[in-house]
Tab-separated table of C-alpha atoms in Angstrom:
chain	number	residue	atom	x	y	z
N	188	MET	CA	-2.739	23.963	-20.411
N	189	GLU	CA	-0.796	21.240	-21.789
N	190	ARG	CA	-0.862	20.468	-25.564
N	191	SER	CA	-2.893	17.522	-25.227
N	192	ASN	CA	-5.269	19.246	-23.278
N	193	TRP	CA	-5.296	21.943	-26.526
N	194	ILE	CA	-5.054	19.292	-29.689
N	195	SER	CA	-8.385	17.188	-27.723
N	196	LEU	CA	-10.054	20.879	-27.890
N	197	LEU	CA	-9.449	21.391	-30.977
N	198	ILE	CA	-10.369	18.435	-31.945
N	199	VAL	CA	-13.488	18.266	-30.706
N	200	LEU	CA	-13.840	21.820	-32.435
N	201	ALA	CA	-13.069	20.296	-36.110
N	202	VAL	CA	-16.071	17.900	-35.407
N	203	ILE	CA	-19.169	20.081	-34.214
N	204	ALA	CA	-17.318	22.776	-37.014
N	205	ALA	CA	-17.398	19.702	-40.053
N	206	TRP	CA	-21.646	18.956	-38.428
N	207	GLU	CA	-22.647	22.109	-38.222
N	208	PHE	CA	-21.634	23.129	-41.933
N	209	ALA	CA	-22.481	19.407	-42.822
N	210	CYS	CA	-25.686	19.616	-41.407
N	211	GLY	CA	-26.349	23.370	-43.146
N	212	TRP	CA	-24.472	21.961	-46.557
N	213	PHE	CA	-27.129	19.683	-47.675
N	214	SER	CA	-29.887	20.788	-45.781
N	215	ILE	CA	-30.058	17.829	-42.950
N	216	PRO	CA	-33.978	18.485	-40.922
N	217	ASP	CA	-33.979	19.099	-38.131
N	218	PHE	CA	-36.179	15.869	-37.095
N	219	ILE	CA	-32.678	13.665	-38.985
N	220	LEU	CA	-29.665	15.473	-37.725
N	221	PRO	CA	-30.104	18.896	-35.726
N	222	ALA	CA	-26.805	21.385	-36.295
N	223	PRO	CA	-24.707	21.465	-32.975
N	224	SER	CA	-26.355	25.069	-32.640
N	225	GLU	CA	-29.838	23.827	-32.615
N	226	ILE	CA	-28.845	21.078	-29.911
N	227	LEU	CA	-27.836	24.222	-28.109
N	228	LYS	CA	-30.266	26.362	-28.600
N	229	THR	CA	-32.573	23.535	-27.318
N	230	THR	CA	-30.665	22.788	-23.837
N	231	VAL	CA	-30.628	26.843	-23.216
N	232	PHE	CA	-34.717	27.472	-24.248
N	233	LYS	CA	-35.405	23.662	-22.512
N	234	ALA	CA	-33.047	24.383	-19.825
N	235	SER	CA	-36.931	23.928	-17.431
N	236	LEU	CA	-37.695	21.118	-18.953
N	237	LEU	CA	-34.120	19.144	-18.618
N	238	LEU	CA	-33.245	20.251	-15.114
N	239	PRO	CA	-36.581	18.957	-13.214
N	240	HIS	CA	-35.317	14.830	-15.573
N	241	ALA	CA	-31.572	15.505	-14.859
N	242	GLY	CA	-32.277	15.953	-11.136
N	243	VAL	CA	-34.376	12.464	-10.886
N	244	THR	CA	-31.059	10.696	-12.742
N	245	ALA	CA	-28.725	12.588	-10.972
N	246	LEU	CA	-30.135	11.328	-8.205
N	247	GLU	CA	-30.617	7.111	-9.467
N	248	ILE	CA	-26.539	7.851	-10.339
N	249	ILE	CA	-25.549	8.846	-6.667
N	250	MET	CA	-27.805	6.547	-4.887
N	251	GLY	CA	-26.182	3.475	-6.796
N	252	ILE	CA	-22.825	4.826	-6.596
N	253	PHE	CA	-23.186	4.751	-3.005
N	254	LEU	CA	-26.146	1.169	-2.684
N	255	SER	CA	-22.618	-0.172	-4.930
N	256	LEU	CA	-19.907	1.437	-1.841
N	257	LEU	CA	-22.297	-0.304	0.136
N	258	VAL	CA	-21.650	-3.882	-1.219
N	259	ALA	CA	-18.390	-4.195	-2.983
N	260	VAL	CA	-16.282	-2.848	0.032
N	261	PRO	CA	-16.876	-5.249	2.574
N	262	LEU	CA	-17.218	-7.447	-0.246
N	263	ALA	CA	-13.969	-6.903	-1.546
N	264	THR	CA	-12.494	-7.193	1.647
N	265	VAL	CA	-14.084	-9.766	2.869
N	266	MET	CA	-12.540	-11.753	-0.047
N	267	PHE	CA	-9.158	-10.275	0.363
N	268	ALA	CA	-9.167	-11.455	3.972
N	269	CYS	CA	-11.121	-15.434	3.771
N	270	PRO	CA	-9.290	-16.734	0.590
N	271	SER	CA	-11.708	-19.915	0.499
N	272	VAL	CA	-14.656	-17.012	-0.180
N	273	GLU	CA	-12.705	-15.131	-3.164
N	274	ARG	CA	-12.452	-18.687	-4.512
N	275	ALA	CA	-15.797	-19.482	-3.716
N	276	LEU	CA	-17.482	-16.132	-4.660
N	277	SER	CA	-14.877	-15.643	-8.024
N	278	PRO	CA	-16.876	-17.358	-10.598
N	279	PHE	CA	-20.030	-15.408	-9.827
N	280	LEU	CA	-18.049	-11.875	-9.867
N	281	VAL	CA	-17.335	-12.976	-13.271
N	282	THR	CA	-21.088	-14.704	-15.112
N	283	SER	CA	-22.765	-11.302	-13.618
N	284	GLN	CA	-20.867	-9.373	-15.962
N	285	ALA	CA	-21.498	-11.524	-18.962
N	286	VAL	CA	-25.542	-11.824	-18.206
N	287	PRO	CA	-25.692	-7.522	-20.209
N	288	VAL	CA	-27.037	-5.716	-18.034
N	289	PHE	CA	-30.055	-4.592	-20.353
N	290	ALA	CA	-31.235	-8.204	-20.051
N	291	LEU	CA	-32.201	-6.806	-16.414
N	292	ALA	CA	-33.636	-3.909	-17.077
N	293	PRO	CA	-36.759	-5.189	-18.031
N	294	LEU	CA	-37.037	-7.595	-14.751
N	295	LEU	CA	-36.080	-5.175	-11.728
N	296	VAL	CA	-39.115	-2.819	-13.252
N	297	ILE	CA	-41.392	-5.375	-12.762
N	298	TRP	CA	-39.986	-6.417	-9.515
N	299	LEU	CA	-39.004	-2.531	-8.007
N	300	GLY	CA	-40.959	-1.416	-10.071
N	301	TYR	CA	-41.819	2.366	-11.758
N	302	GLY	CA	-40.320	4.657	-9.034
N	303	LEU	CA	-36.247	5.475	-8.124
N	304	SER	CA	-35.281	1.854	-6.464
N	305	SER	CA	-35.227	-0.298	-10.034
N	306	LYS	CA	-33.014	2.248	-12.396
N	307	VAL	CA	-30.394	2.988	-8.609
N	308	LEU	CA	-30.506	-0.667	-9.046
N	309	MET	CA	-29.270	-1.211	-12.536
N	310	ALA	CA	-26.506	1.208	-11.304
N	311	ALA	CA	-25.616	0.441	-9.155
N	312	ILE	CA	-25.028	-3.519	-11.036
N	313	ILE	CA	-22.816	-2.653	-13.518
N	314	ILE	CA	-20.669	0.480	-11.037
N	315	PHE	CA	-20.216	-2.970	-8.536
N	316	PHE	CA	-17.840	-5.377	-10.251
N	317	PRO	CA	-15.324	-2.494	-11.384
N	318	ILE	CA	-14.900	-1.007	-7.956
N	319	THR	CA	-14.973	-4.834	-6.288
N	320	VAL	CA	-12.417	-6.052	-8.751
N	321	SER	CA	-10.392	-2.983	-8.558
N	322	LEU	CA	-10.041	-2.489	-4.223
N	323	LEU	CA	-9.786	-6.210	-4.539
N	324	GLU	CA	-6.692	-5.569	-6.501
N	325	GLY	CA	-5.584	-3.687	-4.241
N	326	TYR	CA	-5.250	-5.163	-0.976
N	327	LYS	CA	-3.247	-8.015	-2.777
N	328	ASN	CA	-1.105	-5.854	-4.348
N	329	CYS	CA	0.739	-4.488	-0.574
N	330	ASP	CA	4.007	-5.495	-0.509
N	331	ARG	CA	4.733	-8.336	1.221
N	332	GLU	CA	7.203	-6.837	3.420
N	333	TYR	CA	5.488	-4.563	5.477
N	334	ALA	CA	2.399	-7.198	6.023
N	335	VAL	CA	5.471	-9.160	7.945
N	336	PHE	CA	6.691	-6.341	9.187
N	337	PHE	CA	2.929	-5.129	9.894
N	338	ASP	CA	2.815	-8.831	11.764
N	339	LEU	CA	6.282	-8.599	13.728
N	340	MET	CA	3.982	-5.886	15.428
N	341	GLY	CA	1.808	-8.180	16.426
N	342	ALA	CA	-0.582	-6.198	14.817
N	343	GLY	CA	-3.937	-8.151	13.514
N	344	PHE	CA	-6.002	-8.248	10.688
N	345	TRP	CA	-8.762	-4.754	11.192
N	346	LYS	CA	-5.508	-2.880	11.894
N	347	LYS	CA	-3.634	-3.964	9.578
N	348	MET	CA	-6.273	-2.930	6.822
N	349	ARG	CA	-7.179	-0.082	8.857
N	350	LEU	CA	-3.098	1.116	9.097
N	351	LEU	CA	-2.035	-0.762	5.596
N	352	TYR	CA	-4.282	-2.642	3.141
N	353	TRP	CA	-7.305	0.359	3.132
N	354	PRO	CA	-4.647	3.215	2.438
N	355	TRP	CA	-2.871	1.054	0.168
N	356	ALA	CA	-5.024	-0.244	-2.196
N	357	LEU	CA	-7.001	3.520	-2.047
N	358	PRO	CA	-5.305	4.673	-5.902
N	359	TYR	CA	-6.604	1.255	-6.833
N	360	PHE	CA	-10.322	1.830	-5.209
N	361	PHE	CA	-10.223	5.024	-6.742
N	362	SER	CA	-9.550	3.965	-10.530
N	363	GLY	CA	-12.655	1.373	-10.615
N	364	LEU	CA	-14.608	4.262	-8.276
N	365	LYS	CA	-13.854	6.509	-12.150
N	366	VAL	CA	-14.431	4.179	-14.257
N	367	GLY	CA	-17.775	3.075	-12.557
N	368	VAL	CA	-19.034	7.869	-11.976
N	369	THR	CA	-17.899	7.163	-16.213
N	370	VAL	CA	-20.258	4.065	-16.890
N	371	ALA	CA	-22.930	4.335	-14.389
N	372	THR	CA	-25.549	6.631	-16.767
N	373	ILE	CA	-25.727	3.694	-19.015
N	374	GLY	CA	-27.893	1.568	-16.207
N	375	ALA	CA	-29.759	4.281	-15.467
N	376	VAL	CA	-30.576	6.017	-18.735
N	377	ILE	CA	-31.606	1.870	-18.970
N	378	GLY	CA	-33.378	1.724	-16.579
N	379	GLU	CA	-35.667	5.218	-16.992
N	380	TRP	CA	-36.103	3.313	-21.278
N	381	VAL	CA	-37.124	-0.228	-20.380
N	382	GLY	CA	-40.807	2.312	-17.521
N	383	ALA	CA	-40.312	5.334	-16.355
N	384	GLN	CA	-41.991	8.589	-15.740
N	385	LYS	CA	-39.168	10.519	-15.242
N	386	GLY	CA	-35.376	10.879	-16.376
N	387	LEU	CA	-33.536	11.716	-19.263
N	388	GLY	CA	-33.442	8.706	-20.259
N	389	TYR	CA	-37.558	8.726	-19.859
N	390	LEU	CA	-37.600	12.207	-21.452
N	391	MET	CA	-35.827	10.815	-24.401
N	392	ILE	CA	-37.851	8.107	-24.804
N	393	GLN	CA	-40.626	10.237	-24.615
N	394	ALA	CA	-38.678	13.264	-27.094
N	395	ASN	CA	-37.793	10.457	-29.842
N	396	ALA	CA	-41.136	9.140	-30.683
N	397	ARG	CA	-42.633	13.068	-31.450
N	398	LEU	CA	-39.491	13.327	-33.072
N	399	GLN	CA	-38.248	16.435	-31.039
N	400	VAL	CA	-34.272	14.738	-32.075
N	401	SER	CA	-32.911	18.433	-30.646
N	402	LEU	CA	-34.043	17.440	-27.550
N	403	VAL	CA	-32.835	14.893	-27.323
N	404	PHE	CA	-29.523	15.350	-28.334
N	405	ALA	CA	-30.352	17.877	-25.956
N	406	ALA	CA	-30.411	14.753	-22.726
N	407	ILE	CA	-27.076	13.770	-23.766
N	408	LEU	CA	-24.922	16.533	-23.507
N	409	CYS	CA	-26.777	16.429	-20.046
N	410	LEU	CA	-25.922	12.584	-19.849
N	411	SER	CA	-22.167	13.862	-20.993
N	412	VAL	CA	-21.767	16.769	-18.967
N	413	MET	CA	-22.683	14.760	-15.664
N	414	GLY	CA	-20.929	11.344	-16.420
N	415	LEU	CA	-17.842	14.371	-16.564
N	416	ALA	CA	-18.290	16.020	-14.408
N	417	MET	CA	-19.180	12.915	-12.164
N	418	TRP	CA	-15.423	12.107	-13.543
N	419	VAL	CA	-13.870	14.963	-12.659
N	420	PHE	CA	-15.898	15.277	-9.439
N	421	VAL	CA	-13.772	12.091	-8.165
N	422	GLY	CA	-10.954	12.907	-9.290
N	423	PHE	CA	-10.561	15.355	-7.374
N	424	LEU	CA	-11.829	13.844	-4.171
N	425	GLU	CA	-8.771	11.110	-5.009
N	426	LYS	CA	-6.110	13.939	-5.079
N	427	ARG	CA	-7.723	15.012	-1.362
N	428	VAL	CA	-7.550	11.617	-0.467
N	429	ILE	CA	-4.775	10.239	-2.002
N	430	TYR	CA	-2.725	13.259	-1.038
N	431	TRP	CA	1.094	11.229	-0.583
N	432	LYS	CA	1.144	10.740	-3.984
P	71	MET	CA	19.160	-14.583	26.961
P	72	LEU	CA	18.409	-15.143	23.754
P	73	SER	CA	19.159	-18.893	23.196
P	74	VAL	CA	18.540	-21.060	19.973
P	75	SER	CA	19.955	-24.449	19.809
P	76	GLY	CA	19.231	-26.754	17.480
P	77	LEU	CA	17.226	-25.223	14.654
P	78	THR	CA	16.727	-26.606	11.170
P	79	LYS	CA	14.898	-25.588	7.365
P	80	LYS	CA	14.907	-27.339	4.262
P	81	PHE	CA	12.921	-25.208	1.286
P	82	GLU	CA	12.624	-28.675	-1.114
P	83	GLY	CA	15.318	-30.637	0.031
P	84	LEU	CA	17.971	-27.866	-0.206
P	85	THR	CA	19.180	-28.015	3.654
P	86	VAL	CA	19.680	-24.212	5.152
P	87	MET	CA	20.799	-25.022	8.024
P	88	GLU	CA	21.097	-28.091	9.911
P	89	GLY	CA	21.695	-28.092	13.983
P	90	PHE	CA	22.136	-23.970	13.754
P	91	ASN	CA	23.447	-22.658	17.993
P	92	LEU	CA	23.453	-19.360	19.115
P	93	THR	CA	23.009	-18.558	22.109
P	94	VAL	CA	22.977	-14.122	22.646
P	95	ARG	CA	23.695	-12.730	25.774
P	96	ARG	CA	20.648	-10.103	27.462
P	97	GLY	CA	22.108	-6.579	27.160
P	98	GLY	CA	24.383	-7.680	24.401
P	99	PHE	CA	24.847	-7.021	20.924
P	100	THR	CA	25.677	-9.899	18.043
P	101	THR	CA	26.467	-10.083	14.740
P	102	LEU	CA	26.339	-12.444	11.662
P	103	ILE	CA	28.409	-11.683	9.365
P	104	GLY	CA	28.712	-14.153	6.090
P	105	PRO	CA	28.891	-15.088	2.088
P	106	SER	CA	26.325	-13.703	-0.305
P	107	GLY	CA	23.292	-15.838	0.089
P	108	CYS	CA	23.880	-18.707	2.943
P	109	GLY	CA	20.725	-18.129	4.675
P	110	LYS	CA	21.445	-15.292	7.726
P	111	SER	CA	18.081	-13.168	6.381
P	112	THR	CA	15.839	-16.948	6.012
P	113	PHE	CA	17.025	-17.672	9.666
P	114	PHE	CA	15.730	-13.444	11.052
P	115	ASP	CA	11.951	-15.255	8.308
P	116	VAL	CA	12.336	-18.551	11.583
P	117	LEU	CA	12.899	-16.788	14.924
P	118	THR	CA	10.213	-14.197	13.667
P	119	GLY	CA	8.417	-17.003	12.391
P	120	VAL	CA	7.374	-15.876	8.598
P	121	PHE	CA	9.056	-19.352	8.118
P	122	SER	CA	7.955	-21.852	9.919
P	123	ARG	CA	11.742	-24.432	11.503
P	124	ASP	CA	11.875	-28.386	10.604
P	125	SER	CA	13.389	-28.670	13.886
P	126	GLY	CA	14.992	-26.910	16.713
P	127	ARG	CA	13.790	-24.795	20.125
P	128	ILE	CA	14.568	-20.987	20.757
P	129	SER	CA	13.619	-19.707	24.111
P	130	TRP	CA	13.948	-16.038	24.973
P	131	LEU	CA	14.515	-14.439	29.142
P	132	GLY	CA	14.990	-18.721	29.474
P	133	GLU	CA	11.253	-19.461	28.412
P	134	ASP	CA	10.781	-21.768	25.104
P	135	VAL	CA	9.035	-19.898	22.810
P	136	PRO	CA	7.545	-20.421	19.540
P	137	ASP	CA	9.191	-17.733	17.159
P	138	LEU	CA	9.497	-13.929	18.183
P	139	MET	CA	6.703	-12.467	16.771
P	140	GLY	CA	5.251	-10.059	18.685
P	141	ARG	CA	8.490	-10.199	21.256
P	142	VAL	CA	10.795	-8.117	18.878
P	143	ALA	CA	12.277	-5.400	18.058
P	144	TYR	CA	12.956	-5.371	13.818
P	145	MET	CA	15.116	-2.627	11.375
P	146	GLN	CA	16.183	-3.400	7.958
P	147	GLN	CA	17.900	-2.341	5.045
P	148	LYS	CA	14.567	-1.216	3.201
P	149	ASP	CA	13.439	1.782	6.086
P	150	LEU	CA	9.582	0.204	5.773
P	151	LEU	CA	7.438	4.262	6.335
P	152	LEU	CA	4.595	4.585	5.375
P	153	PRO	CA	3.669	7.636	2.909
P	154	TRP	CA	0.249	8.416	3.967
P	155	PHE	CA	1.380	9.581	7.666
P	156	SER	CA	4.008	12.501	8.826
P	157	LEU	CA	7.284	11.075	10.229
P	158	ILE	CA	5.981	11.141	13.626
P	159	ASP	CA	2.984	9.148	12.315
P	160	ASN	CA	5.058	6.820	11.639
P	161	ALA	CA	8.018	6.211	14.284
P	162	MET	CA	4.520	5.970	16.354
P	163	LEU	CA	3.193	2.831	14.348
P	164	PRO	CA	3.755	0.278	17.736
P	165	VAL	CA	1.945	2.466	19.398
P	166	LYS	CA	-0.547	3.026	17.556
P	167	ILE	CA	-1.299	-1.030	17.145
P	168	ALA	CA	0.136	-1.583	20.630
P	169	GLY	CA	-3.321	0.197	20.813
P	170	SER	CA	-1.138	2.348	23.493
P	171	ASP	CA	-2.450	6.669	24.876
P	172	GLU	CA	-0.784	8.263	21.587
P	173	ASN	CA	-1.032	11.381	23.647
P	174	ASP	CA	2.182	9.997	26.482
P	175	SER	CA	4.149	8.496	23.381
P	176	ARG	CA	3.569	11.144	21.837
P	177	GLU	CA	6.306	12.865	23.584
P	178	LYS	CA	8.968	10.275	24.316
P	179	THR	CA	8.833	10.367	20.389
P	180	ILE	CA	8.995	14.811	20.001
P	181	ALA	CA	11.787	13.824	22.481
P	182	LEU	CA	13.767	11.361	20.503
P	183	PHE	CA	13.384	13.812	17.140
P	184	GLU	CA	15.671	15.371	19.229
P	185	ARG	CA	17.942	13.167	19.673
P	186	LEU	CA	18.236	12.277	17.091
P	187	GLY	CA	17.993	15.502	14.667
P	188	LEU	CA	14.992	15.418	12.896
P	189	ASP	CA	13.059	17.669	15.136
P	190	GLY	CA	12.055	20.588	12.762
P	191	PHE	CA	10.522	17.229	10.451
P	192	GLU	CA	7.808	15.363	12.773
P	193	ASP	CA	5.332	16.451	10.031
P	194	TYR	CA	7.040	16.121	6.331
P	195	THR	CA	6.133	13.110	5.026
P	196	PRO	CA	8.885	10.342	4.373
P	197	GLN	CA	8.868	11.194	0.469
P	198	LYS	CA	10.495	14.523	1.610
P	199	VAL	CA	13.427	13.866	3.390
P	200	SER	CA	16.426	12.457	2.623
P	201	GLY	CA	17.103	8.525	2.727
P	202	GLY	CA	19.625	9.588	6.353
P	203	MET	CA	16.355	10.805	7.610
P	204	ARG	CA	14.060	8.576	6.717
P	205	GLN	CA	16.083	5.388	8.098
P	206	ARG	CA	17.256	8.049	11.631
P	207	CYS	CA	12.620	8.245	11.638
P	208	ALA	CA	12.793	4.001	11.138
P	209	LEU	CA	14.785	3.818	14.185
P	210	VAL	CA	12.916	6.475	16.620
P	211	ARG	CA	10.290	3.347	15.495
P	212	THR	CA	12.360	0.425	16.644
P	213	LEU	CA	12.610	2.823	19.916
P	214	MET	CA	9.124	3.117	20.160
P	215	PHE	CA	8.427	-1.231	20.499
P	216	GLU	CA	8.880	-1.513	23.829
P	217	HIS	CA	10.411	-4.596	23.009
P	218	GLU	CA	14.390	-5.382	24.243
P	219	LEU	CA	15.201	-7.413	21.414
P	220	VAL	CA	15.992	-5.875	18.499
P	221	LEU	CA	17.165	-7.729	15.058
P	222	LEU	CA	18.779	-5.803	12.745
P	223	ASP	CA	18.889	-6.764	9.198
P	224	GLU	CA	22.046	-4.869	7.454
P	225	PRO	CA	19.845	-1.298	8.676
P	226	LEU	CA	22.024	0.532	7.229
P	227	SER	CA	23.671	-0.690	3.928
P	228	SER	CA	21.441	1.657	2.082
P	229	ILE	CA	22.355	4.354	3.213
P	230	ASP	CA	25.413	6.361	2.006
P	231	ALA	CA	28.665	6.370	3.857
P	232	ILE	CA	29.088	9.803	5.558
P	233	THR	CA	25.788	8.655	6.540
P	234	ARG	CA	25.863	5.518	7.563
P	235	ARG	CA	29.129	6.731	10.147
P	236	SER	CA	26.424	9.294	11.866
P	237	LEU	CA	23.693	6.260	11.643
P	238	GLN	CA	26.629	3.720	13.508
P	239	GLY	CA	26.857	5.377	16.591
P	240	LEU	CA	23.165	6.000	16.759
P	241	LEU	CA	22.455	2.246	16.416
P	242	LEU	CA	25.028	2.350	19.318
P	243	LEU	CA	22.846	4.527	21.254
P	244	LEU	CA	19.748	1.195	20.803
P	245	GLN	CA	22.453	-0.866	23.674
P	246	SER	CA	23.579	2.017	25.461
P	247	GLU	CA	20.796	3.763	26.357
P	248	PHE	CA	18.052	1.825	25.932
P	249	ASN	CA	19.594	-1.440	26.984
P	250	LYS	CA	18.459	-3.220	24.016
P	251	THR	CA	19.276	-6.648	23.209
P	252	ILE	CA	21.057	-7.007	19.392
P	253	LEU	CA	21.378	-9.307	17.319
P	254	MET	CA	21.999	-7.948	13.440
P	255	ILE	CA	22.566	-8.925	10.355
P	256	THR	CA	25.423	-6.689	7.873
P	257	HIS	CA	28.195	-7.624	5.118
P	258	ASP	CA	30.046	-4.841	6.229
P	259	ILE	CA	32.700	-7.160	8.205
P	260	ASP	CA	34.133	-2.754	9.266
P	261	GLU	CA	29.980	-2.087	10.663
P	262	ALA	CA	30.384	-5.323	12.442
P	263	LEU	CA	33.705	-4.375	14.430
P	264	LEU	CA	33.095	-1.360	15.327
P	265	MET	CA	29.798	-2.491	17.423
P	266	SER	CA	29.284	-5.883	18.225
P	267	ASP	CA	30.193	-7.835	21.089
P	268	GLU	CA	29.929	-10.966	19.911
P	269	LEU	CA	31.055	-11.515	15.964
P	270	LEU	CA	30.189	-14.414	14.076
P	271	VAL	CA	31.966	-15.397	10.679
P	272	LEU	CA	29.251	-18.423	9.475
P	273	THR	CA	29.713	-20.275	6.745
P	274	PRO	CA	27.681	-20.664	3.388
P	275	MET	CA	24.995	-23.299	3.620
P	276	PRO	CA	23.792	-25.240	5.405
P	277	MET	CA	24.604	-22.331	7.144
P	278	ARG	CA	26.800	-22.974	10.968
P	279	VAL	CA	28.873	-20.622	12.898
P	280	ARG	CA	32.540	-21.269	11.498
P	281	GLU	CA	34.119	-18.792	14.128
P	282	ARG	CA	33.366	-16.300	17.141
P	283	PHE	CA	34.873	-13.497	18.662
P	284	VAL	CA	34.465	-11.685	22.020
P	285	LEU	CA	35.417	-8.675	20.874
P	286	ASP	CA	35.622	-6.609	24.443
P	287	MET	CA	37.409	-3.173	23.842
P	288	PRO	CA	35.395	-0.352	24.266
P	289	LYS	CA	33.299	1.836	22.003
P	290	PRO	CA	33.190	3.958	20.449
P	291	GLY	CA	36.972	4.196	20.093
P	292	ARG	CA	37.371	1.214	17.913
P	293	SER	CA	39.078	2.108	14.426
P	294	GLY	CA	43.076	1.648	13.941
P	295	ASN	CA	42.704	-0.810	16.071
P	296	PRO	CA	45.100	-3.353	15.475
P	297	GLU	CA	43.718	-6.006	16.830
P	298	LEU	CA	40.787	-5.839	15.048
P	299	LEU	CA	42.697	-5.007	12.086
P	300	LYS	CA	43.721	-8.713	12.022
P	301	ILE	CA	40.727	-10.515	12.646
P	302	LYS	CA	39.511	-8.079	10.081
P	303	GLU	CA	42.272	-9.415	7.228
P	304	HIS	CA	41.400	-12.997	8.572
P	305	VAL	CA	37.283	-12.627	8.152
P	306	LEU	CA	37.438	-10.923	4.743
P	307	GLU	CA	39.833	-14.232	4.740
P	308	GLU	CA	37.242	-16.636	5.099
P	309	LEU	CA	34.591	-14.759	3.139
P	310	GLU	CA	37.182	-14.500	0.657
P	311	GLY	CA	37.768	-18.227	-0.055
P	312	ASP	CA	33.760	-19.084	-0.404
P	313	PHE	CA	33.269	-16.330	-2.552
P	314	ASP	CA	36.543	-18.748	-4.603
P	315	GLY	CA	34.876	-21.841	-4.621
P	316	THR	CA	31.446	-20.979	-5.479
P	317	ILE	CA	32.520	-19.622	-8.890
């Protein structure tokens, strides 16, 4: 393990130790701030309760990622192919990010119901922007000399896209995807807070109402682990796909 | 035969070339040499259609053409190999783009790899081989174009002196074995004299042909030829004169 990783681990351990110590020293009740050991205990003993809800949230996030990819990849490609489309859509894209996604959650629940679809769409809306912008930036970053060389070989746009632009943009695409998967949990959880019957967000609201704060923290721990796992998985995928880097 | 007549190109009032004329014999090896910034590379860009021309005609094999885009094989200083492809896939790029049968072309490419000393490196990616090997791979790619006309834009200028000597010999194969018609830009007068049938010395901007030398002595085996040494001295004096004049 590298030195910087050791330092990160030490910082995390120090914070947890201070937290544990403070809870005992100041006798903070569990319904205000449970100690890390209590959260871990709850996570283990309530695993049968947490896992089905975590499964639902994970499904929402994964479906959200696929939905955003289905829209973001063709959209970035069309915007790159037709600069006039890019000019026309850019203001809308930027405006879409100015609208707080939290404000959309109640509307999406009204329109799409309490089931999966409203949460999937929430996650997709959050992921969509970084992927579209990163991929478009990657296409545009292609070295002009390569593009001219492909023109000289008589390559059409789609051949250039397949053989040149897409591989060129892949590192940018993965950067966007990494950002996307880490923030995707926000979309899904907010959707669940507003109206759901399952999921970690739903469980947090229920536990909060009953002052089961250690269960709220256990759900947060599950969400963090899910986010981290997805980030690591995308990183692994990136190394496999971009083998030349 | 490649024929260019009356070619004019201006950029916002800057005249790069005006009424430029050039003829390259079919199967010949013509080299353009001139002072830095005289417009040689812009001329290639205009020929290939990267830049539009203001006026003038381009004809290839007796037929007027708008430009040479898609009609020409091109090799330049930068090898432009794609890091996500193996050397053999890079060399076969013209085939992939043309949509021809890759299985047929693979055998031809492998034979060229053997010929150019790249056998055994077919599946290596470009970043794992030396600069000389990358440029040899770029040369194989140039040969995989089905085009007779080849434009070489300082193809060996980024290569060390020893590797360059061997690659010059390989470039000559383009003409002698593969019957290509070659138009080359170089800054290296020795390279130009060793390889060309015809040497055109260019003026500073606006570019025109200042002097033309027909080099009809046999290749290879030209080094040390007294006549070539005289030409070299003469051309260097002219180019140095241009350089002095620009300070």
